[in-house]
CSV table of C-alpha atoms in Angstrom, one decimal:
chain,number,residue,atom,x,y,z
A,1,MET,CA,-9.8,-3.6,-19.8
A,2,GLY,CA,-9.2,-1.6,-23.0
A,3,THR,CA,-5.8,-0.3,-24.2
A,4,ARG,CA,-6.6,3.2,-22.9
A,5,LEU,CA,-7.3,1.9,-19.4
A,6,ILE,CA,-4.2,-0.3,-19.5
A,7,ALA,CA,-2.1,2.7,-20.4
A,8,ALA,CA,-3.6,4.7,-17.6
A,9,ALA,CA,-2.9,1.9,-15.2
A,10,CYS,CA,0.7,1.7,-16.3
A,11,ALA,CA,1.1,5.5,-16.1
A,12,ALA,CA,-0.4,5.5,-12.6
A,13,ALA,CA,2.3,3.1,-11.5
A,14,LEU,CA,5.0,5.3,-13.1
A,15,LEU,CA,5.4,2.5,-15.7
A,16,ALA,CA,4.3,4.3,-18.8
A,17,GLY,CA,4.7,2.2,-21.9
A,18,CYS,CA,4.0,-1.1,-20.3
A,19,GLN,CA,0.8,-1.7,-22.2
A,20,HIS,CA,2.6,-4.0,-24.6
A,21,LEU,CA,3.4,-6.1,-21.5
A,22,ALA,CA,-0.1,-6.2,-20.2
A,23,PRO,CA,-1.4,-9.6,-19.2
A,24,ALA,CA,-4.6,-11.1,-20.4
A,25,LEU,CA,-7.5,-10.0,-18.1
A,26,PRO,CA,-10.1,-12.8,-18.3
A,27,GLY,CA,-13.3,-12.9,-16.4
A,28,VAL,CA,-13.6,-14.5,-13.0
A,29,ALA,CA,-14.9,-17.8,-14.3
A,30,ASP,CA,-12.0,-18.1,-16.7
A,31,LEU,CA,-9.3,-17.6,-14.1
A,32,ARG,CA,-7.6,-20.7,-12.8
A,33,PRO,CA,-8.1,-21.3,-9.0
A,34,GLN,CA,-4.8,-21.2,-7.1
A,35,PRO,CA,-5.2,-22.4,-3.5
A,36,GLN,CA,-1.7,-21.3,-2.5
A,37,LEU,CA,-0.2,-17.8,-2.8
A,38,PRO,CA,0.5,-17.1,-6.5
A,39,ASP,CA,4.1,-16.9,-7.7
A,40,PRO,CA,5.3,-13.3,-8.0
A,41,PHE,CA,8.3,-14.5,-10.1
A,42,THR,CA,6.3,-15.9,-13.0
A,43,PHE,CA,4.7,-13.8,-15.7
A,44,ALA,CA,1.1,-14.3,-16.6
A,45,ASP,CA,2.2,-16.1,-19.8
A,46,GLY,CA,4.4,-18.6,-17.8
A,47,ARG,CA,7.8,-17.0,-18.3
A,48,PRO,CA,10.1,-16.9,-15.3
A,49,VAL,CA,11.4,-13.7,-13.8
A,50,ARG,CA,15.2,-14.0,-14.1
A,51,SER,CA,16.6,-10.5,-13.5
A,52,LYS,CA,15.9,-7.2,-11.8
A,53,ALA,CA,14.9,-5.8,-15.2
A,54,ASP,CA,12.4,-8.7,-15.6
A,55,TRP,CA,11.0,-7.8,-12.1
A,56,GLN,CA,10.2,-4.2,-13.3
A,57,HIS,CA,8.2,-5.7,-16.2
A,58,ARG,CA,6.5,-8.2,-13.9
A,59,ARG,CA,5.8,-5.3,-11.5
A,60,ALA,CA,4.1,-3.5,-14.4
A,61,GLU,CA,2.0,-6.5,-15.2
A,62,LEU,CA,0.9,-6.9,-11.5
A,63,ALA,CA,0.1,-3.2,-11.4
A,64,VAL,CA,-2.4,-3.6,-14.2
A,65,GLN,CA,-3.9,-6.8,-12.7
A,66,VAL,CA,-4.3,-5.3,-9.2
A,67,GLN,CA,-6.0,-2.2,-10.6
A,68,HIS,CA,-8.2,-4.1,-13.0
A,69,TYR,CA,-9.5,-6.7,-10.5
A,70,GLU,CA,-9.2,-5.2,-7.0
A,71,LEU,CA,-8.6,-1.4,-6.8
A,72,GLY,CA,-9.8,0.3,-10.0
A,73,VAL,CA,-7.6,2.4,-12.1
A,74,LYS,CA,-5.7,5.3,-10.6
A,75,PRO,CA,-5.7,8.2,-13.0
A,76,GLY,CA,-2.5,9.9,-14.1
A,77,ALA,CA,-1.2,13.3,-13.2
A,78,ALA,CA,-3.5,16.4,-13.3
A,79,PRO,CA,-2.6,20.1,-13.1
A,80,VAL,CA,-1.8,21.1,-9.5
A,81,GLN,CA,-1.5,24.5,-7.8
A,82,ALA,CA,-0.6,24.9,-4.1
A,83,ARG,CA,-0.1,27.6,-1.5
A,84,MET,CA,0.6,27.7,2.2
A,85,ASP,CA,-2.3,28.9,4.5
A,86,GLY,CA,-0.8,28.9,8.0
A,87,ALA,CA,0.2,25.3,8.7
A,88,ASP,CA,-1.9,24.0,5.8
A,89,LEU,CA,-0.7,23.3,2.3
A,90,VAL,CA,-3.8,23.9,0.2
A,91,VAL,CA,-3.7,21.7,-2.9
A,92,SER,CA,-5.9,22.6,-5.9
A,93,VAL,CA,-6.3,19.9,-8.6
A,94,THR,CA,-8.0,20.7,-12.0
A,95,HIS,CA,-9.4,18.2,-14.5
A,96,GLU,CA,-11.5,19.1,-17.5
A,97,GLY,CA,-12.5,22.5,-16.1
A,98,ARG,CA,-13.4,21.3,-12.6
A,99,THR,CA,-11.3,22.0,-9.5
A,100,PHE,CA,-11.0,20.2,-6.2
A,101,ARG,CA,-9.1,21.7,-3.2
A,102,PHE,CA,-8.0,20.0,-0.1
A,103,PRO,CA,-5.8,21.1,2.9
A,104,ALA,CA,-2.9,19.0,4.2
A,105,LYS,CA,-1.7,20.1,7.6
A,106,ILE,CA,2.1,20.2,8.1
A,107,GLN,CA,3.6,19.8,11.5
A,108,LEU,CA,7.2,20.8,11.3
A,109,PRO,CA,9.7,19.0,13.7
A,110,GLN,CA,11.5,20.4,16.6
A,111,GLY,CA,14.8,19.0,15.5
A,112,GLY,CA,16.6,18.8,12.1
A,113,LYS,CA,17.1,21.3,9.4
A,114,ALA,CA,14.7,22.5,6.6
A,115,PRO,CA,13.8,21.3,4.1
A,116,TYR,CA,12.6,18.4,6.3
A,117,PRO,CA,11.9,14.8,5.4
A,118,ALA,CA,8.2,14.0,6.2
A,119,ILE,CA,5.8,11.1,6.8
A,120,ILE,CA,2.4,11.6,5.2
A,121,GLY,CA,-0.4,10.2,7.4
A,122,MET,CA,-3.4,8.7,5.6
A,123,GLY,CA,-5.9,10.4,7.8
A,124,ALA,CA,-3.4,10.7,10.6
A,125,VAL,CA,0.1,9.6,11.7
A,126,SER,CA,-0.4,7.3,14.7
A,127,LEU,CA,3.1,6.2,15.3
A,128,ASN,CA,5.6,7.3,17.9
A,129,ASN,CA,5.1,10.9,16.7
A,130,ASP,CA,7.1,12.7,19.4
A,131,ASP,CA,10.2,10.6,18.6
A,132,LEU,CA,9.9,11.3,14.9
A,133,GLN,CA,9.5,15.0,15.5
A,134,ARG,CA,12.6,15.1,17.7
A,135,MET,CA,14.5,13.3,15.0
A,136,GLY,CA,13.7,16.0,12.5
A,137,VAL,CA,10.8,14.3,10.6
A,138,ALA,CA,7.8,16.5,9.7
A,139,LEU,CA,4.3,15.0,9.9
A,140,ILE,CA,1.7,15.7,7.2
A,141,THR,CA,-2.0,14.9,7.5
A,142,PHE,CA,-3.6,13.8,4.2
A,143,PRO,CA,-7.4,14.2,4.5
A,144,ASN,CA,-8.3,11.0,2.6
A,145,ASN,CA,-12.0,11.2,3.5
A,146,LEU,CA,-12.3,14.4,1.6
A,147,VAL,CA,-10.9,12.8,-1.4
A,148,ALA,CA,-13.0,9.7,-1.3
A,149,GLU,CA,-15.6,8.9,1.4
A,150,GLN,CA,-15.5,5.6,3.3
A,151,GLN,CA,-18.5,5.7,5.7
A,152,ASN,CA,-20.1,2.5,4.4
A,153,GLY,CA,-21.3,0.9,1.2
A,154,GLY,CA,-23.3,4.0,0.4
A,155,SER,CA,-20.1,6.1,0.1
A,156,ARG,CA,-19.2,4.9,-3.4
A,157,GLY,CA,-18.6,7.8,-5.8
A,158,LYS,CA,-18.6,10.5,-3.1
A,159,GLY,CA,-15.7,12.9,-2.5
A,160,GLY,CA,-13.6,15.4,-4.3
A,161,PHE,CA,-12.0,12.7,-6.6
A,162,TYR,CA,-15.4,11.8,-7.9
A,163,ASP,CA,-16.4,15.4,-8.3
A,164,LEU,CA,-13.5,15.6,-10.8
A,165,TYR,CA,-13.7,12.2,-12.5
A,166,GLY,CA,-17.4,11.3,-12.1
A,167,SER,CA,-19.3,9.3,-9.6
A,168,GLY,CA,-19.2,6.3,-11.8
A,169,HIS,CA,-15.4,6.1,-12.0
A,170,MET,CA,-14.1,2.6,-11.4
A,171,ALA,CA,-11.6,3.6,-8.8
A,172,GLY,CA,-12.4,2.4,-5.3
A,173,ALA,CA,-11.6,4.7,-2.4
A,174,MET,CA,-8.1,3.5,-2.0
A,175,ALA,CA,-7.1,4.1,-5.6
A,176,ALA,CA,-8.7,7.6,-5.2
A,177,TRP,CA,-6.6,8.2,-2.1
A,178,SER,CA,-3.5,7.1,-3.9
A,179,TRP,CA,-4.2,9.6,-6.6
A,180,GLY,CA,-4.7,12.3,-4.0
A,181,VAL,CA,-1.4,11.5,-2.2
A,182,SER,CA,0.4,11.8,-5.6
A,183,ARG,CA,-1.2,15.2,-6.1
A,184,LEU,CA,0.0,16.2,-2.6
A,185,ILE,CA,3.5,15.1,-3.5
A,186,ASP,CA,3.2,17.2,-6.8
A,187,ALA,CA,2.3,20.2,-4.6
A,188,LEU,CA,5.2,19.6,-2.2
A,189,GLU,CA,7.6,19.5,-5.1
A,190,GLN,CA,6.5,23.0,-6.3
A,191,THR,CA,6.0,24.7,-2.9
A,192,PRO,CA,9.4,25.6,-1.2
A,193,ASP,CA,7.4,27.5,1.4
A,194,ALA,CA,6.2,24.2,2.8
A,195,ARG,CA,9.8,23.5,3.9
A,196,ILE,CA,9.5,19.8,3.0
A,197,ASP,CA,12.1,17.8,1.1
A,198,ALA,CA,9.8,16.0,-1.4
A,199,GLY,CA,12.7,13.6,-2.2
A,200,ARG,CA,12.5,12.1,1.4
A,201,LEU,CA,8.9,11.1,1.9
A,202,GLY,CA,7.1,8.3,3.8
A,203,ILE,CA,3.5,7.2,4.0
A,204,THR,CA,1.7,5.6,6.9
A,205,GLY,CA,-1.8,4.8,8.1
A,206,CYS,CA,-3.6,2.4,10.5
A,207,SER,CA,-6.4,-0.1,10.0
A,208,ARG,CA,-8.4,0.9,6.8
A,209,ASN,CA,-6.0,3.7,6.3
A,210,GLY,CA,-3.1,1.3,6.6
A,211,LYS,CA,-4.5,-0.5,3.6
A,212,GLY,CA,-4.5,2.8,1.8
A,213,ALA,CA,-0.9,3.5,2.8
A,214,ILE,CA,0.2,0.3,1.1
A,215,VAL,CA,-1.7,1.3,-2.1
A,216,ALA,CA,-0.2,4.8,-2.1
A,217,GLY,CA,3.3,3.4,-1.5
A,218,ALA,CA,2.8,0.8,-4.3
A,219,PHE,CA,1.7,3.3,-6.9
A,220,ASP,CA,4.0,6.2,-6.4
A,221,GLU,CA,7.8,5.6,-6.6
A,222,ARG,CA,8.5,8.9,-5.0
A,223,ILE,CA,7.5,7.4,-1.7
A,224,ARG,CA,10.7,6.1,-0.1
A,225,LEU,CA,9.2,4.4,3.0
A,226,THR,CA,5.8,2.8,3.7
A,227,ILE,CA,4.7,2.0,7.2
A,228,ALA,CA,1.5,-0.1,7.2
A,229,GLN,CA,0.0,-0.2,10.7
A,230,GLU,CA,-2.5,-3.0,11.6
A,231,SER,CA,-3.8,-2.9,8.0
A,232,GLY,CA,-5.8,-6.1,8.1
A,233,SER,CA,-7.3,-8.0,5.2
A,234,GLY,CA,-6.8,-6.2,2.0
A,235,GLY,CA,-3.7,-4.7,3.5
A,236,ALA,CA,-0.9,-6.9,4.9
A,237,ALA,CA,-3.3,-9.9,5.4
A,238,GLY,CA,-3.8,-12.0,2.3
A,239,TRP,CA,-7.2,-13.1,1.1
A,240,ARG,CA,-6.3,-16.8,0.9
A,241,ILE,CA,-4.8,-17.1,4.3
A,242,SER,CA,-7.6,-15.0,5.9
A,243,ASP,CA,-10.1,-17.5,4.4
A,244,ALA,CA,-8.1,-20.3,6.0
A,245,GLN,CA,-8.2,-18.7,9.4
A,246,ARG,CA,-11.9,-18.2,9.0
A,247,ALA,CA,-12.4,-21.8,8.0
A,248,ALA,CA,-10.4,-22.9,11.1
A,249,GLY,CA,-13.1,-21.1,13.3
A,250,GLN,CA,-11.4,-17.8,13.9
A,251,ASN,CA,-13.3,-14.5,13.6
A,252,VAL,CA,-11.3,-13.0,10.7
A,253,GLN,CA,-12.4,-10.5,8.0
A,254,THR,CA,-12.5,-12.1,4.6
A,255,LEU,CA,-12.9,-10.9,1.0
A,256,ARG,CA,-16.5,-12.2,1.1
A,257,GLN,CA,-17.3,-9.8,4.0
A,258,ILE,CA,-15.1,-6.8,3.2
A,259,VAL,CA,-16.8,-6.1,-0.2
A,260,THR,CA,-20.1,-5.6,1.7
A,261,GLU,CA,-18.7,-3.3,4.3
A,262,ASN,CA,-17.3,-0.3,2.5
A,263,VAL,CA,-16.0,1.1,-0.8
A,264,TRP,CA,-12.3,0.6,-0.5
A,265,PHE,CA,-12.2,-1.6,-3.6
A,266,THR,CA,-13.5,-1.3,-7.2
A,267,GLU,CA,-17.2,-2.3,-7.5
A,268,ASN,CA,-16.4,-5.4,-9.5
A,269,PHE,CA,-14.1,-6.8,-6.9
A,270,LYS,CA,-17.2,-8.3,-5.3
A,271,GLN,CA,-17.1,-11.0,-8.0
A,272,PHE,CA,-14.4,-12.6,-6.0
A,273,GLY,CA,-16.4,-12.8,-2.8
A,274,GLU,CA,-16.9,-16.5,-3.2
A,275,ALA,CA,-13.8,-17.1,-5.4
A,276,ALA,CA,-10.7,-15.6,-3.7
A,277,THR,CA,-8.6,-18.4,-5.0
A,278,ARG,CA,-9.3,-17.2,-8.6
A,279,LEU,CA,-7.5,-13.9,-8.0
A,280,PRO,CA,-4.3,-14.1,-10.1
A,281,PHE,CA,-2.4,-12.3,-7.2
A,282,ASP,CA,-2.7,-11.8,-3.5
A,283,GLN,CA,-1.7,-9.2,-1.0
A,284,HIS,CA,2.0,-10.3,-0.9
A,285,GLU,CA,2.2,-9.1,-4.5
A,286,VAL,CA,0.4,-5.9,-3.8
A,287,MET,CA,3.0,-5.2,-1.1
A,288,GLY,CA,5.6,-6.4,-3.5
A,289,LEU,CA,4.9,-3.5,-5.8
A,290,ILE,CA,6.7,-1.3,-3.3
A,291,ALA,CA,10.0,-3.3,-3.6
A,292,PRO,CA,12.8,-2.6,-3.5
A,293,ARG,CA,11.8,0.6,-1.7
A,294,ALA,CA,11.3,0.3,2.1
A,295,LEU,CA,8.2,-1.2,3.7
A,296,LEU,CA,7.7,-1.8,7.5
A,297,VAL,CA,4.7,-3.9,8.4
A,298,VAL,CA,3.6,-3.1,12.0
A,299,GLU,CA,1.0,-5.6,13.3
A,300,ASN,CA,-1.0,-6.4,16.5
A,301,THR,CA,-1.2,-10.1,17.4
A,302,SER,CA,-4.3,-9.4,19.5
A,303,MET,CA,-6.4,-8.3,16.5
A,304,GLU,CA,-7.8,-11.6,15.3
A,305,TRP,CA,-10.4,-9.8,13.1
A,306,LEU,CA,-7.6,-8.2,11.1
A,307,GLY,CA,-6.1,-11.6,10.3
A,308,ASN,CA,-3.2,-11.6,12.7
A,309,GLU,CA,-1.8,-14.9,11.3
A,310,SER,CA,-2.6,-14.0,7.8
A,311,ALA,CA,-0.9,-10.6,8.1
A,312,PHE,CA,2.3,-12.2,9.4
A,313,ARG,CA,2.5,-15.1,6.9
A,314,THR,CA,1.5,-13.0,3.9
A,315,SER,CA,4.1,-10.5,4.8
A,316,LEU,CA,6.7,-13.3,5.0
A,317,ALA,CA,5.8,-14.2,1.5
A,318,ALA,CA,6.0,-10.6,0.4
A,319,ARG,CA,9.5,-10.4,1.9
A,320,GLU,CA,10.7,-13.0,-0.5
A,321,ILE,CA,10.4,-10.3,-3.2
A,322,TRP,CA,12.8,-8.0,-1.4
A,323,THR,CA,15.1,-11.0,-0.8
A,324,ALA,CA,15.1,-11.8,-4.5
A,325,LEU,CA,16.1,-8.2,-5.2
A,326,GLY,CA,18.9,-8.2,-2.7
A,327,ALA,CA,17.0,-5.7,-0.5
A,328,GLU,CA,15.8,-7.9,2.4
A,329,ASP,CA,16.8,-5.3,5.0
A,330,ALA,CA,14.4,-2.8,3.4
A,331,MET,CA,11.4,-4.9,4.4
A,332,GLY,CA,10.6,-5.5,8.0
A,333,ILE,CA,7.8,-7.2,10.0
A,334,ALA,CA,7.1,-6.3,13.6
A,335,GLN,CA,4.1,-7.9,15.3
A,336,VAL,CA,3.2,-7.7,19.0
A,337,GLY,CA,-0.1,-7.8,20.8
A,338,GLY,CA,-1.5,-6.7,24.1
A,339,HIS,CA,-2.3,-3.1,23.2
A,340,PRO,CA,-5.3,-1.1,21.8
A,341,HIS,CA,-5.8,-0.9,18.1
A,342,CYS,CA,-3.8,1.8,16.4
A,343,GLN,CA,-1.8,2.6,19.5
A,344,LEU,CA,1.8,1.8,18.7
A,345,PRO,CA,3.4,0.0,21.7
A,346,ALA,CA,6.8,1.2,23.0
A,347,SER,CA,8.3,-2.1,22.0
A,348,GLN,CA,7.9,-1.1,18.3
A,349,TYR,CA,9.3,2.4,18.6
A,350,GLY,CA,12.8,1.3,17.8
A,351,HIS,CA,11.7,-0.4,14.6
A,352,VAL,CA,9.9,2.7,13.3
A,353,ASN,CA,12.8,4.9,14.4
A,354,ALA,CA,15.3,2.7,12.6
A,355,TYR,CA,13.4,2.8,9.3
A,356,ALA,CA,12.9,6.6,9.5
A,357,ARG,CA,16.6,7.2,10.3
A,358,ARG,CA,17.8,5.0,7.4
A,359,PHE,CA,15.3,5.8,4.7
A,360,LEU,CA,14.2,9.4,5.5
A,361,LEU,CA,17.2,10.8,7.4
A,362,ASN,CA,19.8,9.0,5.2
A,363,GLU,CA,21.8,7.7,8.2
A,364,ALA,CA,24.3,5.1,7.3
A,365,GLY,CA,24.8,1.9,9.2
A,366,VAL,CA,21.3,1.7,10.7
A,367,ASP,CA,20.2,-1.9,11.3
A,368,THR,CA,16.7,-2.3,9.8
A,369,ARG,CA,16.5,-6.1,9.9
A,370,VAL,CA,13.4,-7.0,11.8
A,371,LEU,CA,11.2,-10.1,11.7
A,372,THR,CA,9.4,-10.5,15.0
A,373,THR,CA,6.1,-11.8,16.3
A,374,ASP,CA,4.9,-12.7,19.8
A,375,GLY,CA,2.4,-15.1,18.2
A,376,THR,CA,2.9,-18.8,17.7
A,377,PHE,CA,2.7,-18.5,13.9
A,378,GLU,CA,5.0,-20.6,11.7
A,379,ARG,CA,7.9,-18.5,10.4
A,380,ASP,CA,8.5,-20.7,7.4
A,381,PRO,CA,6.2,-19.5,4.5
A,382,LYS,CA,6.3,-22.9,2.8
A,383,ALA,CA,2.8,-24.0,3.6
A,384,TRP,CA,1.5,-21.2,1.4
A,385,VAL,CA,4.5,-20.7,-0.9
A,386,ILE,CA,5.1,-23.5,-3.4
A,387,TRP,CA,7.4,-21.4,-5.6
A,388,SER,CA,11.2,-20.8,-5.3
A,389,THR,CA,12.7,-17.4,-4.7
A,390,PRO,CA,15.3,-16.5,-7.4
A,391,ALA,CA,18.4,-14.3,-6.9
A,392,LEU,CA,17.8,-11.5,-9.4
A,393,HIS,CA,20.8,-9.8,-10.8
């Protein structure tokens, strides 16, 4: 990755100027295999992370690695214009003389007072929507498939993002969606008629769109709350643990399979299809890019294909980052089975409501400590975590 692309990667993560901190980015064959989950508290050059300031530099380093090896580079800001058309916020983005427009439908709540906090749904919001609306939270539909298609492996380079940046751009669909969400937030900031408080935004999505929600939350610090729903491998489920589930005879999606299914990742990510242990990071660190902002991982124990055990244990490892930052109550894990995919069960409504009340409605004293599963998974991450968690000051 050249200096220009590293700078773009840093800017995309709101970390402009981190190029002097960029890690070495060797080829797959030159990366050292790491069977356990890599240490988020050690820089690529071996230095330990000792402070919260160090974590910001480490986060910058991880942001570059994740974009280089897994996602592709998310471009920086582009000129945006916006207008309301009925319930739709029509967003127009211009780049080098080309313009791409997309509508984002806004469903204002029954309760609360404008300007309203809002949850952006990657494709849709499939949470306890009626509760959220009564609480005063608006729902916004982000049409991610218009930004970057995800029909199958033949979708690469298709969609409005690629009309602007070229069909050969290295960004996979999720990096393109993240760029689109950032442009939507730009539009909300400059459109008072939308009646949305752009300082109180969440992002959510389910399944493949849950993966996208994590990426959007990781790469835009204006997002205060990320709710990842049944996001599976490449979302909350880590590559290494999913491989272990598969090796144990379970029907779990792995890196080897996912790169053949769709275009969510950068094209070159397929190099890791037989070498997931050579990745210098795993999904616990991708989720960790959100820290110390809020993340709620909502999982379904019944979905073996999505890496049910992997999602729980990888999320446990990610939670150590919030613990190190003294923000453990801003990262929750709620896993329960026995319900259809992407249909939030009533037993998880309270967790979603608590996170919305605290992080979007600014209610004090809301208990957001949640770490639950109805599975038989080990709650101690030590089998996969061989590093220590520091207390960062």
